[in-house]
PDB file of C-alpha atoms and ligand atoms in Angstrom:
ATOM      1  CA  UNK A 916       0.014  -0.004  -0.006  1.00  0.00           C
ATOM      2  CA  UNK A 917       1.282   3.452  -0.884  1.00  0.00           C
ATOM      3  CA  UNK A 918       1.226   5.901   1.991  1.00  0.00           C
ATOM      4  CA  UNK A 919       1.984   9.628   2.134  1.00  0.00           C
ATOM      5  CA  UNK A 920       2.651  12.049   4.925  1.00  0.00           C
ATOM      6  CA  UNK A 921       3.204  15.778   5.039  1.00  0.00           C
ATOM      7  CA  UNK A 922       6.314  16.493   7.169  1.00  0.00           C
ATOM      8  CA  UNK A 923       6.610  19.485   9.519  1.00  0.00           C
ATOM      9  CA  UNK A 924       8.507  21.437   6.891  1.00  0.00           C
ATOM     10  CA  UNK A 925       5.942  20.665   4.124  1.00  0.00           C
ATOM     11  CA  UNK A 926       7.944  17.886   2.405  1.00  0.00           C
ATOM     12  CA  UNK A 927       5.670  15.076   1.063  1.00  0.00           C
ATOM     13  CA  UNK A 928       7.000  11.756   2.319  1.00  0.00           C
ATOM     14  CA  UNK A 929       6.398   8.334   1.007  1.00  0.00           C
ATOM     15  CA  UNK A 930       6.313   4.974   2.711  1.00  0.00           C
ATOM     16  CA  UNK A 931       5.163   1.407   1.684  1.00  0.00           C
ATOM     17  CA  UNK A 932       2.837  -0.216   4.252  1.00  0.00           C
ATOM     18  CA  UNK A 933       2.369  -3.989   4.195  1.00  0.00           C
ATOM     19  CA  UNK A 934       1.104  -6.791   6.477  1.00  0.00           C
ATOM     20  CA  UNK A 935      -1.062  -7.358   9.466  1.00  0.00           C
ATOM     21  CA  UNK A 936      -0.778  -8.582  12.912  1.00  0.00           C
ATOM     22  CA  UNK A 937      -0.398  -7.283  16.500  1.00  0.00           C
ATOM     23  CA  UNK A 938       3.234  -6.258  16.009  1.00  0.00           C
ATOM     24  CA  UNK A 939       4.575  -3.355  14.202  1.00  0.00           C
ATOM     25  CA  UNK A 940       7.907  -2.902  12.510  1.00  0.00           C
ATOM     26  CA  UNK A 941       9.577  -0.014  10.663  1.00  0.00           C
ATOM     27  CA  UNK A 942      12.268  -0.787   8.083  1.00  0.00           C
ATOM     28  CA  UNK A 943      14.832   1.945   7.585  1.00  0.00           C
ATOM     29  CA  UNK A 944      16.880   1.740   4.354  1.00  0.00           C
ATOM     30  CA  UNK A 945      20.620   2.434   4.004  1.00  0.00           C
ATOM     31  CA  UNK A 946      22.652   4.775   1.673  1.00  0.00           C
ATOM     32  CA  UNK A 947      22.265   5.232  -1.238  1.00  0.00           C
ATOM     33  CA  UNK A 948      19.066   3.222  -1.344  1.00  0.00           C
ATOM     34  CA  UNK A 949      15.369   3.532  -0.813  1.00  0.00           C
ATOM     35  CA  UNK A 950      12.557   1.587   0.720  1.00  0.00           C
ATOM     36  CA  UNK A 951      12.429  -0.873  -2.210  1.00  0.00           C
ATOM     37  CA  UNK A 952      15.450  -2.681  -0.779  1.00  0.00           C
ATOM     38  CA  UNK A 953      12.995  -4.195   1.779  1.00  0.00           C
ATOM     39  CA  UNK A 954      10.696  -5.781  -0.831  1.00  0.00           C
ATOM     40  CA  UNK A 955      11.706  -9.345  -0.052  1.00  0.00           C
ATOM     41  CA  UNK A 956      10.961  -8.904   3.631  1.00  0.00           C
ATOM     42  CA  UNK A 957       7.735  -6.954   2.958  1.00  0.00           C
ATOM     43  CA  UNK A 958       6.631  -9.812   0.661  1.00  0.00           C
ATOM     44  CA  UNK A 959       7.268 -12.644   2.986  1.00  0.00           C
ATOM     45  CA  UNK A 960       6.424 -11.324   6.458  1.00  0.00           C
ATOM     46  CA  UNK A 961       2.905  -9.816   5.829  1.00  0.00           C
ATOM     47  CA  UNK A 962       1.179 -12.612   7.795  1.00  0.00           C
ATOM     48  CA  UNK A 963       3.216 -11.803  10.957  1.00  0.00           C
ATOM     49  CA  UNK A 964       3.547  -8.052  11.378  1.00  0.00           C
ATOM     50  CA  UNK A 965       2.366  -4.661  10.218  1.00  0.00           C
ATOM     51  CA  UNK A 966       5.310  -3.108   8.399  1.00  0.00           C
ATOM     52  CA  UNK A 967       6.175   0.399   7.313  1.00  0.00           C
ATOM     53  CA  UNK A 968       9.078   1.027   5.036  1.00  0.00           C
ATOM     54  CA  UNK A 969       9.576   4.798   4.429  1.00  0.00           C
ATOM     55  CA  UNK A 970      11.725   6.464   1.817  1.00  0.00           C
ATOM     56  CA  UNK A 971      13.776   8.777   3.939  1.00  0.00           C
ATOM     57  CA  UNK A 972      13.359  12.431   3.146  1.00  0.00           C
ATOM     58  CA  UNK A 973      14.987  13.335  -0.187  1.00  0.00           C
ATOM     59  CA  UNK A 974      15.370   9.722  -1.294  1.00  0.00           C
ATOM     60  CA  UNK A 975      13.160   7.379  -3.289  1.00  0.00           C
ATOM     61  CA  UNK A 976       9.744   8.981  -3.733  1.00  0.00           C
ATOM     62  CA  UNK A 977      10.001  11.262  -0.665  1.00  0.00           C
ATOM     63  CA  UNK A 978      10.599  14.924  -1.187  1.00  0.00           C
ATOM     64  CA  UNK A 979      13.426  16.620   0.680  1.00  0.00           C
ATOM     65  CA  UNK A 980      14.978  20.118   1.021  1.00  0.00           C
ATOM     66  CA  UNK A 981      17.452  21.149  -1.669  1.00  0.00           C
ATOM     67  CA  UNK A 982      19.717  22.635   1.071  1.00  0.00           C
ATOM     68  CA  UNK A 983      21.949  19.913   2.506  1.00  0.00           C
ATOM     69  CA  UNK A 984      22.414  21.673   5.818  1.00  0.00           C
ATOM     70  CA  UNK A 985      18.679  20.852   6.531  1.00  0.00           C
ATOM     71  CA  UNK A 986      19.461  17.164   6.609  1.00  0.00           C
ATOM     72  CA  UNK A 987      20.342  15.338   9.958  1.00  0.00           C
ATOM     73  CA  UNK A 988      19.737  12.051  11.585  1.00  0.00           C
ATOM     74  CA  UNK A 989      17.495  13.872  13.985  1.00  0.00           C
ATOM     75  CA  UNK A 990      15.329  15.138  11.102  1.00  0.00           C
ATOM     76  CA  UNK A 991      15.170  11.493   9.738  1.00  0.00           C
ATOM     77  CA  UNK A 992      14.232  10.143  13.201  1.00  0.00           C
ATOM     78  CA  UNK A 993      11.551  12.813  13.791  1.00  0.00           C
ATOM     79  CA  UNK A 994       9.994  11.903  10.423  1.00  0.00           C
ATOM     80  CA  UNK A 995       9.742   8.259  11.664  1.00  0.00           C
ATOM     81  CA  UNK A 996       8.068   9.413  14.852  1.00  0.00           C
ATOM     82  CA  UNK A 997       5.656  11.429  12.701  1.00  0.00           C
ATOM     83  CA  UNK A 998       4.903   8.370  10.633  1.00  0.00           C
ATOM     84  CA  UNK A 999       4.197   6.514  13.862  1.00  0.00           C
ATOM     85  CA  UNK A1000       1.795   9.206  15.145  1.00  0.00           C
ATOM     86  CA  UNK A1001       0.029   9.274  11.803  1.00  0.00           C
ATOM     87  CA  UNK A1002      -0.414   5.433  11.850  1.00  0.00           C
ATOM     88  CA  UNK A1003      -1.277   5.604  15.650  1.00  0.00           C
ATOM     89  CA  UNK A1004       1.528   3.293  16.435  1.00  0.00           C
ATOM     90  CA  UNK A1005       2.702   3.926  20.068  1.00  0.00           C
ATOM     91  CA  UNK A1006       5.684   1.590  19.632  1.00  0.00           C
ATOM     92  CA  UNK A1007       7.433  -0.478  16.904  1.00  0.00           C
ATOM     93  CA  UNK A1008      10.406  -2.731  16.284  1.00  0.00           C
ATOM     94  CA  UNK A1009      12.957  -0.861  14.333  1.00  0.00           C
ATOM     95  CA  UNK A1010      14.867  -2.608  11.654  1.00  0.00           C
ATOM     96  CA  UNK A1011      17.752  -0.529  10.213  1.00  0.00           C
ATOM     97  CA  UNK A1012      20.536  -1.412   7.728  1.00  0.00           C
ATOM     98  CA  UNK A1013      23.752   0.621   7.848  1.00  0.00           C
ATOM     99  CA  UNK A1014      22.571   4.303   7.641  1.00  0.00           C
ATOM    100  CA  UNK A1015      19.232   2.921   8.794  1.00  0.00           C
ATOM    101  CA  UNK A1016      20.959   1.590  11.814  1.00  0.00           C
ATOM    102  CA  UNK A1017      22.507   5.104  12.562  1.00  0.00           C
ATOM    103  CA  UNK A1018      18.935   6.446  12.413  1.00  0.00           C
ATOM    104  CA  UNK A1019      17.642   3.664  14.656  1.00  0.00           C
ATOM    105  CA  UNK A1020      20.206   4.737  17.286  1.00  0.00           C
ATOM    106  CA  UNK A1021      19.213   8.362  16.909  1.00  0.00           C
ATOM    107  CA  UNK A1022      15.598   7.409  17.321  1.00  0.00           C
ATOM    108  CA  UNK A1023      16.571   5.401  20.482  1.00  0.00           C
ATOM    109  CA  UNK A1024      18.276   8.526  21.838  1.00  0.00           C
ATOM    110  CA  UNK A1025      15.185  10.717  21.146  1.00  0.00           C
ATOM    111  CA  UNK A1026      12.282   8.316  21.855  1.00  0.00           C
ATOM    112  CA  UNK A1027      13.511   5.414  23.874  1.00  0.00           C
ATOM    113  CA  UNK A1028      10.019   4.469  25.035  1.00  0.00           C
ATOM    114  CA  UNK A1029       8.665   3.968  21.516  1.00  0.00           C
ATOM    115  CA  UNK A1030      11.020   1.147  20.618  1.00  0.00           C
ATOM    116  CA  UNK A1031       9.826  -2.347  21.348  1.00  0.00           C
ATOM    117  CA  UNK A1032      12.741  -4.189  19.642  1.00  0.00           C
ATOM    118  CA  UNK A1033      15.858  -3.427  17.598  1.00  0.00           C
ATOM    119  CA  UNK A1034      17.223  -5.294  14.581  1.00  0.00           C
ATOM    120  CA  UNK A1035      20.467  -3.788  13.416  1.00  0.00           C
ATOM    121  CA  UNK A1036      22.024  -4.946  10.116  1.00  0.00           C
ATOM    122  CA  UNK A1037      25.477  -4.174   8.820  1.00  0.00           C
ATOM    123  CA  UNK A1038      25.786  -0.976  10.882  1.00  0.00           C
ATOM    124  CA  UNK A1039      27.853   0.437  13.709  1.00  0.00           C
ATOM    125  CA  UNK A1040      27.498   3.021  16.528  1.00  0.00           C
ATOM    126  CA  UNK A1041      30.571   5.164  15.805  1.00  0.00           C
ATOM    127  CA  UNK A1042      30.800   8.696  14.319  1.00  0.00           C
ATOM    128  CA  UNK A1043      32.740   9.217  11.106  1.00  0.00           C
ATOM    129  CA  UNK A1044      36.460   9.408  11.283  1.00  0.00           C
ATOM    130  CA  UNK A1045      38.086  12.554   9.745  1.00  0.00           C
ATOM    131  CA  UNK A1046      39.043  10.458   6.783  1.00  0.00           C
ATOM    132  CA  UNK A1047      35.479   9.225   6.230  1.00  0.00           C
ATOM    133  CA  UNK A1048      34.125  12.713   6.595  1.00  0.00           C
ATOM    134  CA  UNK A1049      36.608  13.979   3.921  1.00  0.00           C
ATOM    135  CA  UNK A1050      35.343  11.119   1.595  1.00  0.00           C
ATOM    136  CA  UNK A1051      31.662  12.279   2.160  1.00  0.00           C
ATOM    137  CA  UNK A1052      32.665  15.823   1.173  1.00  0.00           C
ATOM    138  CA  UNK A1053      34.279  14.507  -1.942  1.00  0.00           C
ATOM    139  CA  UNK A1054      31.294  12.330  -2.793  1.00  0.00           C
ATOM    140  CA  UNK A1055      29.018  15.365  -2.394  1.00  0.00           C
ATOM    141  CA  UNK A1056      30.998  17.185  -5.011  1.00  0.00           C
ATOM    142  CA  UNK A1057      30.974  14.253  -7.394  1.00  0.00           C
ATOM    143  CA  UNK A1058      27.251  13.845  -7.042  1.00  0.00           C
ATOM    144  CA  UNK A1059      26.662  17.563  -7.466  1.00  0.00           C
ATOM    145  CA  UNK A1060      28.317  17.517 -10.842  1.00  0.00           C
ATOM    146  CA  UNK A1061      27.692  13.910 -12.037  1.00  0.00           C
ATOM    147  CA  UNK A1062      24.520  12.864 -10.328  1.00  0.00           C
ATOM    148  CA  UNK A1063      23.803   9.552  -8.638  1.00  0.00           C
ATOM    149  CA  UNK A1064      25.378   7.462 -11.404  1.00  0.00           C
ATOM    150  CA  UNK A1065      28.791   9.011 -10.696  1.00  0.00           C
ATOM    151  CA  UNK A1066      29.100   7.152  -7.334  1.00  0.00           C
ATOM    152  CA  UNK A1067      27.194   3.943  -8.221  1.00  0.00           C
ATOM    153  CA  UNK A1068      29.993   1.893  -9.873  1.00  0.00           C
ATOM    154  CA  UNK A1069      32.603   2.444  -7.185  1.00  0.00           C
ATOM    155  CA  UNK A1070      30.056   1.804  -4.458  1.00  0.00           C
ATOM    156  CA  UNK A1071      28.568  -1.372  -5.931  1.00  0.00           C
ATOM    157  CA  UNK A1072      31.841  -3.213  -5.578  1.00  0.00           C
ATOM    158  CA  UNK A1073      31.993  -2.196  -1.934  1.00  0.00           C
ATOM    159  CA  UNK A1074      28.448  -2.773  -0.756  1.00  0.00           C
ATOM    160  CA  UNK A1075      27.937  -6.259  -2.269  1.00  0.00           C
ATOM    161  CA  UNK A1076      29.831  -9.396  -1.199  1.00  0.00           C
ATOM    162  CA  UNK A1077      32.051 -11.329  -3.612  1.00  0.00           C
ATOM    163  CA  UNK A1078      29.537 -14.190  -3.793  1.00  0.00           C
ATOM    164  CA  UNK A1079      26.705 -11.859  -4.882  1.00  0.00           C
ATOM    165  CA  UNK A1080      28.969 -10.041  -7.336  1.00  0.00           C
ATOM    166  CA  UNK A1081      29.886 -13.468  -8.948  1.00  0.00           C
ATOM    167  CA  UNK A1082      26.686 -15.435  -8.665  1.00  0.00           C
ATOM    168  CA  UNK A1083      23.653 -13.180  -8.062  1.00  0.00           C
ATOM    169  CA  UNK A1084      23.417 -10.894 -11.202  1.00  0.00           C
ATOM    170  CA  UNK A1085      19.843 -10.057 -10.448  1.00  0.00           C
ATOM    171  CA  UNK A1086      20.826  -8.536  -7.066  1.00  0.00           C
ATOM    172  CA  UNK A1087      23.698  -6.539  -8.643  1.00  0.00           C
ATOM    173  CA  UNK A1088      21.171  -5.140 -11.270  1.00  0.00           C
ATOM    174  CA  UNK A1089      18.517  -4.294  -8.579  1.00  0.00           C
ATOM    175  CA  UNK A1090      21.042  -2.571  -6.246  1.00  0.00           C
ATOM    176  CA  UNK A1091      22.581  -0.554  -9.122  1.00  0.00           C
ATOM    177  CA  UNK A1092      19.152   0.516 -10.388  1.00  0.00           C
ATOM    178  CA  UNK A1093      18.261   1.735  -6.902  1.00  0.00           C
ATOM    179  CA  UNK A1094      21.522   3.670  -6.620  1.00  0.00           C
ATOM    180  CA  UNK A1095      21.371   5.476  -9.980  1.00  0.00           C
ATOM    181  CA  UNK A1096      17.718   6.466  -9.452  1.00  0.00           C
ATOM    182  CA  UNK A1097      18.485   8.347  -6.229  1.00  0.00           C
ATOM    183  CA  UNK A1098      17.796  12.089  -6.311  1.00  0.00           C
ATOM    184  CA  UNK A1099      21.109  14.074  -5.994  1.00  0.00           C
ATOM    185  CA  UNK A1100      19.852  16.570  -3.439  1.00  0.00           C
ATOM    186  CA  UNK A1101      18.761  13.753  -1.160  1.00  0.00           C
ATOM    187  CA  UNK A1102      22.127  11.950  -1.591  1.00  0.00           C
ATOM    188  CA  UNK A1103      24.021  15.073  -0.729  1.00  0.00           C
ATOM    189  CA  UNK A1104      21.832  15.694   2.275  1.00  0.00           C
ATOM    190  CA  UNK A1105      22.263  12.104   3.524  1.00  0.00           C
ATOM    191  CA  UNK A1106      26.067  12.373   3.254  1.00  0.00           C
ATOM    192  CA  UNK A1107      25.772  15.701   5.300  1.00  0.00           C
ATOM    193  CA  UNK A1108      23.603  13.971   7.951  1.00  0.00           C
ATOM    194  CA  UNK A1109      25.996  11.064   8.296  1.00  0.00           C
ATOM    195  CA  UNK A1110      29.100  13.270   8.433  1.00  0.00           C
ATOM    196  CA  UNK A1111      27.597  15.234  11.304  1.00  0.00           C
ATOM    197  CA  UNK A1112      26.337  12.382  13.378  1.00  0.00           C
ATOM    198  CA  UNK A1113      27.398  11.831  17.002  1.00  0.00           C
ATOM    199  CA  UNK A1114      28.594   8.624  18.614  1.00  0.00           C
ATOM    200  CA  UNK A1115      25.921   6.204  19.638  1.00  0.00           C
ATOM    201  CA  UNK A1116      28.394   4.109  21.527  1.00  0.00           C
ATOM    202  CA  UNK A1117      27.249   5.534  25.026  1.00  0.00           C
ATOM    203  CA  UNK A1118      23.713   4.233  24.319  1.00  0.00           C
ATOM    204  CA  UNK A1119      24.686   0.583  23.846  1.00  0.00           C
ATOM    205  CA  UNK A1120      24.949  -0.490  27.541  1.00  0.00           C
ATOM    206  CA  UNK A1121      21.483   0.969  28.233  1.00  0.00           C
ATOM    207  CA  UNK A1122      19.592  -0.740  25.457  1.00  0.00           C
ATOM    208  CA  UNK A1123      16.798  -2.385  27.248  1.00  0.00           C
ATOM    209  CA  UNK A1124      14.759  -3.913  24.380  1.00  0.00           C
ATOM    210  CA  UNK A1125      15.425  -7.298  22.675  1.00  0.00           C
ATOM    211  CA  UNK A1126      18.083  -6.654  20.111  1.00  0.00           C
ATOM    212  CA  UNK A1127      19.326  -8.670  17.167  1.00  0.00           C
ATOM    213  CA  UNK A1128      22.548  -7.668  15.323  1.00  0.00           C
ATOM    214  CA  UNK A1129      23.118  -9.121  11.890  1.00  0.00           C
ATOM    215  CA  UNK A1130      26.105  -8.843   9.653  1.00  0.00           C
ATOM    216  CA  UNK A1131      27.057 -10.284   6.242  1.00  0.00           C
ATOM    217  CA  UNK A1132      30.195 -12.541   6.401  1.00  0.00           C
ATOM    218  CA  UNK A1133      31.696 -10.591   3.407  1.00  0.00           C
ATOM    219  CA  UNK A1134      30.635  -7.082   4.565  1.00  0.00           C
ATOM    220  CA  UNK A1135      33.799  -4.925   3.961  1.00  0.00           C
ATOM    221  CA  UNK A1136      32.203  -1.762   5.248  1.00  0.00           C
ATOM    222  CA  UNK A1137      31.135  -3.035   8.598  1.00  0.00           C
ATOM    223  CA  UNK A1138      33.027  -6.233   8.924  1.00  0.00           C
ATOM    224  CA  UNK A1139      31.868  -9.032  11.260  1.00  0.00           C
ATOM    225  CA  UNK A1140      34.763  -8.834  13.741  1.00  0.00           C
ATOM    226  CA  UNK A1141      34.091  -5.138  14.344  1.00  0.00           C
ATOM    227  CA  UNK A1142      30.363  -5.725  14.502  1.00  0.00           C
ATOM    228  CA  UNK A1143      30.790  -8.476  17.132  1.00  0.00           C
ATOM    229  CA  UNK A1144      33.034  -6.131  19.212  1.00  0.00           C
ATOM    230  CA  UNK A1145      30.504  -3.310  19.525  1.00  0.00           C
ATOM    231  CA  UNK A1146      27.484  -5.695  19.834  1.00  0.00           C
ATOM    232  CA  UNK A1147      29.060  -7.191  22.886  1.00  0.00           C
ATOM    233  CA  UNK A1148      28.285  -3.869  24.750  1.00  0.00           C
ATOM    234  CA  UNK A1149      24.512  -4.343  24.290  1.00  0.00           C
ATOM    235  CA  UNK A1150      23.013  -6.533  27.136  1.00  0.00           C
ATOM    236  CA  UNK A1151      21.885  -9.790  25.788  1.00  0.00           C
ATOM    237  CA  UNK A1152      22.006  -9.004  22.100  1.00  0.00           C
ATOM    238  CA  UNK A1153      21.771 -11.892  19.772  1.00  0.00           C
ATOM    239  CA  UNK A1154      24.252 -11.805  16.989  1.00  0.00           C
ATOM    240  CA  UNK A1155      24.300 -13.527  13.619  1.00  0.00           C
ATOM    241  CA  UNK A1156      26.833 -13.640  10.824  1.00  0.00           C
ATOM    242  CA  UNK A1157      25.177 -14.518   7.477  1.00  0.00           C
ATOM    243  CA  UNK A1158      27.314 -16.505   5.041  1.00  0.00           C
ATOM    244  CA  UNK A1159      27.870 -15.494   1.357  1.00  0.00           C
ATOM    245  CA  UNK A1160      26.568 -12.010   1.881  1.00  0.00           C
ATOM    246  CA  UNK A1161      28.032  -8.530   2.069  1.00  0.00           C
ATOM    247  CA  UNK A1162      26.784  -5.172   3.330  1.00  0.00           C
ATOM    248  CA  UNK A1163      23.235  -5.368   1.781  1.00  0.00           C
ATOM    249  CA  UNK A1164      22.586  -8.526   3.675  1.00  0.00           C
ATOM    250  CA  UNK A1165      18.812  -8.480   3.409  1.00  0.00           C
ATOM    251  CA  UNK A1166      18.990  -8.498  -0.445  1.00  0.00           C
ATOM    252  CA  UNK A1167      21.892 -10.836  -0.620  1.00  0.00           C
ATOM    253  CA  UNK A1168      20.327 -13.430   1.712  1.00  0.00           C
ATOM    254  CA  UNK A1169      16.674 -12.448   1.609  1.00  0.00           C
ATOM    255  CA  UNK A1170      15.226 -15.771   2.893  1.00  0.00           C
ATOM    256  CA  UNK A1171      17.758 -16.069   5.774  1.00  0.00           C
ATOM    257  CA  UNK A1172      16.949 -12.479   6.829  1.00  0.00           C
ATOM    258  CA  UNK A1173      13.253 -12.834   6.641  1.00  0.00           C
ATOM    259  CA  UNK A1174      13.548 -16.062   8.692  1.00  0.00           C
ATOM    260  CA  UNK A1175      15.643 -14.271  11.349  1.00  0.00           C
ATOM    261  CA  UNK A1176      13.179 -11.349  11.535  1.00  0.00           C
ATOM    262  CA  UNK A1177      10.267 -13.760  11.815  1.00  0.00           C
ATOM    263  CA  UNK A1178      11.946 -15.672  14.637  1.00  0.00           C
ATOM    264  CA  UNK A1179      12.790 -12.548  16.460  1.00  0.00           C
ATOM    265  CA  UNK A1180       9.240 -11.287  16.294  1.00  0.00           C
ATOM    266  CA  UNK A1181       7.938 -14.636  17.523  1.00  0.00           C
ATOM    267  CA  UNK A1182      10.223 -14.590  20.491  1.00  0.00           C
ATOM    268  CA  UNK A1183       9.148 -10.969  21.194  1.00  0.00           C
ATOM    269  CA  UNK A1184       5.497 -11.946  21.403  1.00  0.00           C
ATOM    270  CA  UNK A1185       5.957 -15.198  23.303  1.00  0.00           C
TER     271      UNK A1185
HETATM  272  C1  MLT B 598      25.006   2.501   4.087  1.00  0.00           C
HETATM  273  O1  MLT B 598      24.915   1.422   3.542  1.00  0.00           O
HETATM  274  O2  MLT B 598      24.015   3.047   4.580  1.00  0.00           O
HETATM  275  C2  MLT B 598      26.359   3.223   4.217  1.00  0.00           C
HETATM  276  O3  MLT B 598      27.329   2.299   3.933  1.00  0.00           O
HETATM  277  C3  MLT B 598      26.547   3.998   5.407  1.00  0.00           C
HETATM  278  C4  MLT B 598      27.746   4.895   5.480  1.00  0.00           C
HETATM  279  O4  MLT B 598      28.141   5.357   4.376  1.00  0.00           O
HETATM  280  O5  MLT B 598      28.357   5.054   6.495  1.00  0.00           O
END
């Protein structure tokens, strides 16, 4: 189902809504993607949970400001709270991949009582290093002159695992198509928001909701050993390393990820 919401600043935001059940989950996409990355999960979990997969402001079908200084993780997180209000959802499980995980942490900082569970995929709680921040400034310049396509080819090799690059051509095609269709202003804004984010490390020890941390075995951006190190700071987090998958684990191993989410939700309602 196509859903629309007018944000506080007038931007028209889009989300896909699917499924039914007593539980609610919000799926937050990574960079430079959009809500369509969650289609395998939206298609297979509809009998279990009510799901909302928003396009973050400026990306996919959601409008966003032209001015990159107006983008922040806080703005993304407040949009999610507005979506919840509009849907009359008091609480929800947050499922975030990479940048989506950064936003889930930000939501946790702002609205801890509204989280009923957390599924973090291929993400981490640290702020950008100076070097990463420099890389984002460079990417902003490239996108400004060359559009989304100008970063797609170098990124695709990094975000997908070697198994997917060799044996799953349909996933490579889907991810590339998603990347090149991203609106430049939204990409530049997302890079700005990520560059300015604070550390979420201090939050980890206080996470009081059931948490699942998932990472692709071949993820080069947030590798499994680093993931296991920060996840150990979350009380009683379950951790899973998914074989033959890279950074976009939910598309590279869709059935495994849907099964993990289903099991997590079942444990939550038991
Ligand atoms: C993502 O997949 O969302 C990005 O890798 C996040 C980042 O650039 O830090």
